[in-house]
Every structure is written in C-alpha cells, then in structure tokens.
Short mmCIF file of C-alpha atoms and ligand atoms in Angstrom, two decimals:
data_model
loop_
_atom_site.label_atom_id
_atom_site.label_comp_id
_atom_site.label_asym_id
_atom_site.label_seq_id
_atom_site.Cartn_x
_atom_site.Cartn_y
_atom_site.Cartn_z
CA UNK A 1 -17.21 291.76 -112.49
CA UNK A 2 -20.95 291.05 -112.29
CA UNK A 3 -22.35 289.41 -115.47
CA UNK A 4 -26.03 289.73 -116.48
CA UNK A 5 -28.21 286.64 -116.10
CA UNK A 6 -28.70 286.60 -119.80
CA UNK A 7 -24.93 286.57 -120.56
CA UNK A 8 -24.35 283.78 -117.93
CA UNK A 9 -27.11 281.79 -119.63
CA UNK A 10 -25.56 282.40 -123.08
CA UNK A 11 -22.09 281.41 -122.03
CA UNK A 12 -23.38 278.30 -120.27
CA UNK A 13 -25.26 277.25 -123.33
CA UNK A 14 -22.24 277.72 -125.62
CA UNK A 15 -19.89 275.85 -123.46
CA UNK A 16 -22.31 272.99 -122.77
CA UNK A 17 -23.08 272.57 -126.44
CA UNK A 18 -19.41 272.58 -127.24
CA UNK A 19 -18.82 269.87 -124.62
CA UNK A 20 -21.57 267.74 -126.04
CA UNK A 21 -19.89 267.76 -129.50
CA UNK A 22 -16.26 267.26 -128.43
CA UNK A 23 -15.96 265.57 -125.08
CA UNK A 24 -13.51 262.84 -124.77
CA UNK A 25 -14.96 259.38 -124.31
CA UNK A 26 -13.71 258.50 -120.82
CA UNK A 27 -14.73 255.38 -118.81
CA UNK A 28 -16.21 257.38 -115.93
CA UNK A 29 -18.42 259.40 -118.27
CA UNK A 30 -20.31 256.05 -118.95
CA UNK A 31 -21.83 255.93 -115.50
CA UNK A 32 -23.82 257.93 -113.07
CA UNK A 33 -22.81 255.74 -110.24
CA UNK A 34 -21.72 257.99 -107.35
CA UNK A 35 -19.12 255.58 -106.02
CA UNK A 36 -17.43 255.25 -109.50
CA UNK A 37 -17.50 259.09 -109.99
CA UNK A 38 -15.95 259.49 -106.57
CA UNK A 39 -13.14 257.19 -107.47
CA UNK A 40 -12.44 258.81 -110.71
CA UNK A 41 -12.52 262.39 -109.19
CA UNK A 42 -10.13 261.41 -106.37
CA UNK A 43 -7.75 259.91 -108.97
CA UNK A 44 -7.90 262.87 -111.25
CA UNK A 45 -7.03 265.42 -108.56
CA UNK A 46 -3.29 266.20 -109.42
CA UNK A 47 -3.14 263.52 -112.08
CA UNK A 48 -3.66 263.53 -115.90
CA UNK A 49 -6.52 261.60 -117.57
CA UNK A 50 -4.25 259.28 -119.57
CA UNK A 51 -2.43 258.20 -116.39
CA UNK A 52 -5.66 257.55 -114.53
CA UNK A 53 -7.53 255.45 -116.95
CA UNK A 54 -5.67 252.08 -116.28
CA UNK A 55 -5.76 252.75 -112.47
CA UNK A 56 -9.43 253.44 -112.56
CA UNK A 57 -10.17 250.03 -114.32
CA UNK A 58 -7.81 248.07 -112.05
CA UNK A 59 -9.27 249.65 -108.90
CA UNK A 60 -12.84 249.04 -109.78
CA UNK A 61 -12.10 245.43 -110.95
CA UNK A 62 -10.72 244.77 -107.56
CA UNK A 63 -13.33 246.96 -105.66
CA UNK A 64 -16.49 247.07 -107.72
CA UNK A 65 -18.70 248.35 -104.87
CA UNK A 66 -18.27 250.76 -102.02
CA UNK A 67 -18.76 247.80 -99.60
CA UNK A 68 -15.86 245.95 -101.12
CA UNK A 69 -13.57 248.91 -100.73
CA UNK A 70 -14.82 249.55 -97.09
CA UNK A 71 -13.88 245.97 -96.30
CA UNK A 72 -10.41 246.00 -97.92
CA UNK A 73 -7.07 245.99 -96.16
CA UNK A 74 -5.39 249.38 -96.49
CA UNK A 75 -2.28 247.68 -98.13
CA UNK A 76 -4.49 246.35 -100.95
CA UNK A 77 -5.85 249.87 -101.50
CA UNK A 78 -2.38 251.38 -101.55
CA UNK A 79 -1.00 248.69 -103.90
CA UNK A 80 -3.62 249.52 -106.43
CA UNK A 81 -2.75 253.22 -106.01
CA UNK A 82 0.90 252.68 -106.19
CA UNK A 83 2.44 254.93 -108.85
CA UNK A 84 -0.35 257.57 -108.88
CA UNK A 85 1.22 259.65 -106.02
CA UNK A 86 -0.42 261.64 -103.29
CA UNK A 87 -1.25 258.49 -101.25
CA UNK A 88 -3.37 260.42 -98.74
CA UNK A 89 -5.98 260.36 -101.51
CA UNK A 90 -6.16 256.58 -101.34
CA UNK A 91 -6.13 256.35 -97.54
CA UNK A 92 -8.88 259.05 -97.43
CA UNK A 93 -11.02 257.18 -100.04
CA UNK A 94 -10.65 253.99 -97.94
CA UNK A 95 -11.70 255.74 -94.82
CA UNK A 96 -14.40 257.63 -96.61
CA UNK A 97 -15.81 254.42 -98.07
CA UNK A 98 -16.04 252.98 -94.52
CA UNK A 99 -17.88 256.09 -93.28
CA UNK A 100 -20.37 256.06 -96.19
CA UNK A 101 -21.08 252.34 -95.57
CA UNK A 102 -21.51 252.76 -91.76
CA UNK A 103 -23.37 256.14 -91.78
CA UNK A 104 -25.34 256.15 -95.00
CA UNK A 105 -25.82 252.48 -95.88
CA UNK A 106 -23.29 252.67 -98.68
CA UNK A 107 -25.02 255.62 -100.56
CA UNK A 108 -22.98 258.77 -101.08
CA UNK A 109 -25.07 261.61 -99.49
CA UNK A 110 -27.05 263.88 -101.65
CA UNK A 111 -26.20 267.27 -100.06
CA UNK A 112 -23.02 269.21 -99.77
CA UNK A 113 -22.87 269.48 -95.99
CA UNK A 114 -23.06 265.80 -95.48
CA UNK A 115 -20.77 264.98 -98.41
CA UNK A 116 -18.12 267.32 -97.11
CA UNK A 117 -18.18 265.52 -93.82
CA UNK A 118 -16.68 262.37 -95.34
CA UNK A 119 -13.01 261.98 -94.85
CA UNK A 120 -11.12 263.26 -97.88
CA UNK A 121 -14.23 264.91 -99.57
CA UNK A 122 -13.54 268.62 -99.89
CA UNK A 123 -15.62 271.18 -101.75
CA UNK A 124 -14.21 270.16 -105.12
CA UNK A 125 -15.01 266.40 -104.79
CA UNK A 126 -18.35 267.15 -103.27
CA UNK A 127 -19.40 269.36 -106.13
CA UNK A 128 -18.19 266.83 -108.68
CA UNK A 129 -20.02 263.82 -107.29
CA UNK A 130 -23.24 265.78 -106.48
CA UNK A 131 -23.39 267.41 -109.92
CA UNK A 132 -22.06 264.47 -112.19
CA UNK A 133 -23.72 261.54 -110.39
CA UNK A 134 -26.92 263.20 -109.02
CA UNK A 135 -27.34 266.19 -111.53
CA UNK A 136 -27.52 268.62 -108.57
CA UNK A 137 -26.70 272.23 -109.36
CA UNK A 138 -23.51 272.22 -107.14
CA UNK A 139 -20.44 274.07 -108.29
CA UNK A 140 -16.89 272.89 -108.41
CA UNK A 141 -13.54 274.67 -108.91
CA UNK A 142 -10.28 272.99 -109.82
CA UNK A 143 -7.12 274.28 -111.49
CA UNK A 144 -8.73 273.98 -115.00
CA UNK A 145 -11.86 276.02 -113.97
CA UNK A 146 -9.67 278.54 -112.33
CA UNK A 147 -7.78 279.03 -115.50
CA UNK A 148 -10.86 279.28 -117.75
CA UNK A 149 -12.57 281.79 -115.38
CA UNK A 150 -9.36 283.88 -114.87
CA UNK A 151 -8.77 284.21 -118.52
CA UNK A 152 -12.46 284.64 -119.58
CA UNK A 153 -13.07 287.47 -116.96
CA UNK A 154 -9.51 288.78 -117.15
CA UNK A 155 -9.09 288.17 -113.42
CA UNK A 156 -5.79 289.56 -112.45
CA UNK A 157 -5.56 288.81 -108.72
CA UNK A 158 -3.25 286.10 -107.49
CA UNK A 159 -5.32 282.97 -107.45
CA UNK A 160 -4.34 281.52 -104.01
CA UNK A 161 -6.06 284.33 -102.04
CA UNK A 162 -9.39 284.37 -100.15
CA UNK A 163 -11.04 286.88 -102.51
CA UNK A 164 -9.87 284.88 -105.62
CA UNK A 165 -11.36 281.76 -104.15
CA UNK A 166 -14.63 283.63 -103.38
CA UNK A 167 -14.68 284.96 -107.04
CA UNK A 168 -14.14 281.43 -108.58
CA UNK A 169 -16.74 279.71 -106.25
CA UNK A 170 -19.37 282.33 -106.69
CA UNK A 171 -18.86 282.45 -110.48
CA UNK A 172 -19.01 278.61 -110.64
CA UNK A 173 -22.18 278.70 -108.53
CA UNK A 174 -23.84 281.25 -110.81
CA UNK A 175 -22.89 279.24 -113.89
CA UNK A 176 -24.00 275.97 -112.62
CA UNK A 177 -27.27 277.52 -111.33
CA UNK A 178 -28.28 278.54 -114.79
CA UNK A 179 -27.30 275.25 -116.43
CA UNK A 180 -29.94 272.81 -117.66
CA UNK A 181 -27.40 270.01 -116.98
CA UNK A 182 -25.09 270.80 -113.94
CA UNK A 183 -23.16 267.60 -114.81
CA UNK A 184 -22.36 268.70 -118.29
CA UNK A 185 -21.64 272.29 -117.39
CA UNK A 186 -19.13 271.30 -114.66
CA UNK A 187 -17.45 268.75 -116.91
CA UNK A 188 -17.47 271.29 -119.82
CA UNK A 189 -15.53 273.84 -117.71
CA UNK A 190 -12.99 271.23 -116.67
CA UNK A 191 -12.85 269.81 -120.23
CA UNK A 192 -12.20 273.25 -121.67
CA UNK A 193 -9.38 273.87 -119.30
CA UNK A 194 -7.87 270.50 -119.90
CA UNK A 195 -7.92 270.74 -123.58
CA UNK A 196 -8.23 274.10 -125.48
CA UNK A 197 -7.70 276.58 -122.51
CA UNK A 198 -4.46 274.83 -121.58
CA UNK A 199 -1.60 276.43 -119.65
CA UNK A 200 0.75 276.86 -122.62
CA UNK A 201 -0.55 277.65 -126.16
CA UNK A 202 -4.27 277.77 -125.61
CA UNK A 203 -6.12 277.16 -128.87
CA UNK A 204 -8.38 280.20 -128.68
CA UNK A 205 -9.71 279.96 -132.27
CA UNK A 206 -11.51 276.78 -131.36
CA UNK A 207 -12.95 278.10 -128.05
CA UNK A 208 -16.73 278.22 -127.56
CA UNK A 209 -16.26 281.34 -125.29
CA UNK A 210 -13.81 283.16 -127.51
CA UNK A 211 -16.22 286.10 -128.59
CA UNK A 212 -16.38 287.40 -124.87
CA UNK A 213 -12.97 286.26 -123.46
CA UNK A 214 -11.02 289.19 -122.00
CA UNK A 215 -7.65 287.43 -122.07
CA UNK A 216 -8.08 286.80 -125.80
CA UNK A 217 -9.10 290.42 -126.45
CA UNK A 218 -6.11 291.91 -124.43
CA UNK A 219 -3.57 289.20 -125.32
CA UNK A 220 -3.02 288.24 -121.70
CA UNK A 221 -3.67 284.46 -121.83
CA UNK A 222 0.05 283.64 -121.03
CA UNK A 223 -0.03 285.74 -117.83
CA UNK A 224 -3.36 284.46 -116.51
CA UNK A 225 -4.11 282.96 -114.06
CA UNK A 226 -1.64 284.73 -111.82
CA UNK A 227 0.06 282.52 -109.33
CA UNK A 228 2.70 282.82 -106.62
CA UNK A 229 6.23 282.16 -107.79
CA UNK A 230 7.14 278.58 -107.64
CA UNK A 231 9.23 277.26 -104.87
CA UNK A 232 12.89 276.82 -106.03
CA UNK A 233 13.91 273.36 -107.08
CA UNK A 234 15.93 271.43 -104.41
CA UNK A 235 18.39 268.75 -105.65
CA UNK A 236 18.93 265.74 -103.54
CA UNK A 237 21.11 262.58 -103.99
CA UNK A 238 20.27 259.28 -102.51
CA UNK A 239 21.97 255.83 -102.46
CA UNK A 240 19.55 252.86 -102.27
CA UNK A 241 20.42 249.41 -101.23
CA UNK A 242 19.08 246.24 -102.86
CA UNK A 243 20.30 243.84 -100.02
CA UNK A 244 20.29 240.32 -101.36
CA UNK A 245 20.26 237.11 -99.33
CA UNK A 246 19.38 233.63 -100.73
CA UNK A 247 17.14 235.02 -103.56
CA UNK A 248 15.41 237.47 -101.25
CA UNK A 249 15.72 241.21 -101.09
CA UNK A 250 15.08 243.55 -98.20
CA UNK A 251 12.22 246.04 -98.20
CA UNK A 252 11.20 248.53 -95.55
CA UNK A 253 7.94 250.33 -94.96
CA UNK A 254 8.03 254.11 -94.83
CA UNK A 255 7.15 255.48 -91.43
CA UNK A 256 4.32 257.75 -90.71
CA UNK A 257 4.72 261.37 -91.81
CA UNK A 258 7.50 260.56 -94.17
CA UNK A 259 7.31 260.61 -97.83
CA UNK A 260 5.30 257.67 -99.19
CA UNK A 261 4.02 256.81 -95.70
CA UNK A 262 2.98 253.17 -95.49
CA UNK A 263 4.44 252.16 -98.85
CA UNK A 264 7.42 249.79 -99.30
CA UNK A 265 10.87 250.95 -100.26
CA UNK A 266 14.51 249.88 -100.47
CA UNK A 267 16.64 251.16 -97.59
CA UNK A 268 18.45 254.34 -98.48
CA UNK A 269 21.14 256.84 -97.44
CA UNK A 270 20.89 260.46 -98.16
CA UNK A 271 23.77 262.65 -99.26
CA UNK A 272 24.45 265.33 -96.62
CA UNK A 273 23.88 268.78 -98.06
CA UNK A 274 27.43 270.14 -97.92
CA UNK A 275 29.24 267.10 -99.53
CA UNK A 276 29.90 266.83 -103.21
CA UNK A 277 28.04 263.78 -104.93
CA UNK A 278 31.40 262.31 -106.29
CA UNK A 279 33.04 262.38 -102.87
CA UNK A 280 29.92 260.96 -101.04
CA UNK A 281 29.71 258.13 -103.67
CA UNK A 282 33.34 257.15 -103.42
CA UNK A 283 33.19 257.16 -99.61
CA UNK A 284 30.04 254.92 -99.35
CA UNK A 285 31.01 252.33 -96.76
CA UNK A 286 29.79 249.32 -98.56
CA UNK A 287 31.84 246.96 -100.72
CA UNK A 288 31.54 245.20 -103.10
CA UNK A 289 28.78 247.05 -104.83
CA UNK A 290 27.07 246.47 -108.20
CA UNK A 291 25.55 249.68 -109.34
CA UNK A 292 22.20 249.57 -111.03
CA UNK A 293 21.00 252.33 -113.43
CA UNK A 294 20.84 255.70 -111.87
CA UNK A 295 17.21 256.92 -111.48
CA UNK A 296 15.81 260.32 -111.51
CA UNK A 297 12.75 260.99 -109.37
CA UNK A 298 10.64 264.04 -108.73
CA UNK A 299 8.66 264.90 -105.44
CA UNK A 300 6.96 268.27 -105.56
CA UNK A 301 9.92 270.66 -105.89
CA UNK A 302 12.58 268.17 -105.11
CA UNK A 303 14.62 266.57 -107.85
CA UNK A 304 16.26 263.40 -106.65
CA UNK A 305 19.05 261.55 -108.21
CA UNK A 306 19.06 258.11 -107.03
CA UNK A 307 22.05 255.71 -107.17
CA UNK A 308 20.84 252.08 -106.54
CA UNK A 309 23.36 249.36 -105.52
CA UNK A 310 23.12 245.59 -105.08
CA UNK A 311 24.72 244.44 -101.94
CA UNK A 312 25.04 240.86 -100.68
CA UNK A 313 23.74 240.60 -97.04
CA UNK A 314 25.91 238.89 -94.63
CA UNK A 315 23.93 239.06 -91.38
CA UNK A 316 20.81 237.33 -90.18
CA UNK A 317 17.55 237.99 -91.93
CA UNK A 318 14.84 239.37 -89.71
CA UNK A 319 11.27 240.19 -90.67
CA UNK A 320 8.86 242.57 -88.80
CA UNK A 321 5.92 244.83 -89.57
CA UNK A 322 8.39 247.46 -91.08
CA UNK A 323 10.90 245.20 -92.74
CA UNK A 324 10.53 242.22 -94.83
CA UNK A 325 12.71 239.79 -96.88
CA UNK A 326 10.89 238.92 -99.96
CA UNK A 327 11.32 237.32 -103.37
CA UNK A 328 10.96 239.62 -106.34
CA UNK A 329 7.57 238.08 -107.02
CA UNK A 330 6.59 238.76 -103.49
CA UNK A 331 7.82 242.37 -103.74
CA UNK A 332 5.58 243.02 -106.79
CA UNK A 333 2.54 242.12 -104.63
CA UNK A 334 3.43 244.81 -101.99
CA UNK A 335 2.31 248.44 -102.23
CA UNK A 336 5.72 249.83 -103.43
CA UNK A 337 6.55 253.47 -103.83
CA UNK A 338 6.87 254.61 -107.46
CA UNK A 339 10.67 254.89 -106.82
CA UNK A 340 10.88 251.42 -105.35
CA UNK A 341 9.17 250.15 -108.56
CA UNK A 342 11.68 251.74 -110.79
CA UNK A 343 14.60 250.28 -108.78
CA UNK A 344 13.03 246.83 -108.68
CA UNK A 345 12.71 247.02 -112.45
CA UNK A 346 16.37 248.21 -112.86
CA UNK A 347 17.29 245.20 -110.57
CA UNK A 348 15.26 242.64 -112.57
CA UNK A 349 16.81 243.94 -115.80
CA UNK A 350 20.33 243.71 -114.33
CA UNK A 351 19.47 240.19 -113.07
CA UNK A 352 18.31 238.88 -116.47
CA UNK A 353 21.41 240.57 -118.04
CA UNK A 354 23.58 238.68 -115.63
CA UNK A 355 21.90 235.41 -116.29
CA UNK A 356 22.29 235.91 -120.14
CA UNK A 357 25.85 236.80 -119.86
CA UNK A 358 26.65 233.71 -117.60
CA UNK A 359 24.78 231.38 -119.93
N1 ADE B 1 -10.79 266.63 -114.42
C1 ADE B 1 -11.25 266.14 -113.28
N2 ADE B 1 -12.45 265.65 -113.34
C2 ADE B 1 -12.87 265.82 -114.66
C3 ADE B 1 -13.98 265.53 -115.33
N3 ADE B 1 -15.03 265.03 -114.68
N4 ADE B 1 -14.08 265.96 -116.66
C4 ADE B 1 -13.01 266.62 -117.10
N5 ADE B 1 -11.88 266.94 -116.60
C5 ADE B 1 -11.74 266.58 -115.28
#
C-alpha cells in the first residue's frame, strides 16, 4: 500500500486546504501555547468537542499556567474534571504538570522522546502537542485518523493489531512529513474524521479526498475500519442511599482501583447477580424510604439502573478521610462522580418539591 511522494503531497494539500476553509472555530485553535494544547488534547481523548468546551474554559480559568496546575490540590483538579469521565487523564495531567515544572522549568519538551516520558503523555498526545504548538512534523493517530486512513486506503485488517498500528503510524508520519504545516495537517485529519468521515453516514460528496478514496469507490465505508466485536452489555442494578441527618448528607470517597477512584459518591448496595430486581428492591432492609427518580448510568459496557433513596440517619455522624457529612452546598464543592451529581440533583429537586408542597 505504498503511495508515491507526489500523491501524498497532493492529498496533504487537498485536505489541508479543505481544513483551512471549513475548520470549526474552537477555543484551543486560538492558541499555540503548549500547556493549553496539552489540556485540550487530554480532554478531547474519549470525549466530544461540544462536551469539552466548557470544561476547557473552566479548567484554564482556575489553572491558567502550568505552574498553577502543578501547585494544585488533586481534589481541585478532579472537581474541575468531574463529569468528563476517565479520571486517570486528570490525575496524569496533574502529575505531568508537576514533572514538566520540575524537570523542564515549565516548558513542554520539544522532542518526542522527552514528551513521552511525561506521565500520561503517550504517542498521540506527544504528536498533538509537538505538531500543533511547535509546528514539528510529528505524526499522531487517534480513532478519527484511523477511520480516515482505513477508508481512504481500503485497509481491511482489524485495527487493534500491531500491523494495523504500524500502518496507521507510518502513514501518518509520511503525510505529516510532506506537509507545509504539520499543525494543520494533523488537525485536518482529525477534523475530517470528526465531521465528514463520520462512523455512520459519512458525507463523501463533500470530502476533499473523495477522488482517490478506496472505500467510496468500492462502497465499503460502512464496514471500515474493521474492529473487534464489542463486549456484550452487562446490566447492573444499584440502590444508593442519601443518608440525611440535621441538614447534612453522607458522602464517601471511592477507594483506589475502583470506579471513579478518588471521587465522592453516595453509599450504595449492588444487586446480586442471581436476584430479580423487584425482589431485591422489595427486600432492601431500610425503612422508611423516600425514593428519588431512578437514574440510568453507563460505564464502558455496563448499563446501570440506579435506585436512589433518602434515608434518615439515626446513628452518630462520623467524618474521616473517606467519609464526610456535608451540606448540599458543600457537596457541590467536592469532586463528585457524574452519577453522584445526578443523584444530588434529583435530591435537590425532591427537596424543593417537598418544600413547595408543605408551604
Ligand atoms: N480531536 C482531538 N483533538 C483534535 C483537534 N486538535 N482537532 C480536531 N479534532 C480533534
């Protein structure tokens, strides 16, 4: 699948010129600051642009410099990340900022080897920061780039293999090597994958690469790129407890190596696998219970149905590093999991409803 230098040059020019015309105006495209590009690229991994924009602004308002991030408390970093998911990205960014401040006086290194030695900075992030912030001809490959290349070259191998990875990276290296603007080329590849060359219903008639695209020629867009079958969905049911005592509610911090490690949540009970949900709910040991709105929550291939209940607390209130009795306002200041945020909202809604109906 070797392409001639002249063809690569032609394709690179076509896609770059398309990008110049149609790129979306995004806040991180207004800067060449490596720290800001790094933040945006960390947030954009696994997360859509529209979701990222408000997080990006809030994060940089609070931590405008790499030094301010390096000096932050982890809980403040997590709080600003809360809702974006994949919290290891936030922890790594925090550790990475400390490393860059300590080792490189706060300046993101200008070569791949040093960049990839920073916690949380892998080949993709290194390529993104080096090309976008510094204009270096460093390649990057993400899911969008894989889709563009797999379709354009009619690449039929399953994409999570070593040889597929070699193909994508060597192609990306070749393309960025012949680009006048590595920053624009890399962003153009991702932009094409995110907009026209989308997973479902790609809009091929508008594509700058349509005249040489193998998938378009052979009508194979829908089956490319080829990936492993998805893991089957697992359904879970949880009951969560909003324990109440004297205008305070109980929150617990998730332990290491559990979902949402380090974030705060309401205590919960999980339905055993072999019990029907109705029987399990009926037999919950707590009474009296006020049920809040049921919540649906998804974590990778898990679909969780969550039944939140409000429960007066009769015992002593104890606080510790992993357990806090807080007011609702204090709860909002903690780094909550996305699920805890939903439950807190349902709780506040129910409370204001109760106050209205009592009035
Ligand atoms: N996805 C992740 N980073 C991106 C970028 N810089 N441009 C377009 N899409 C992206």
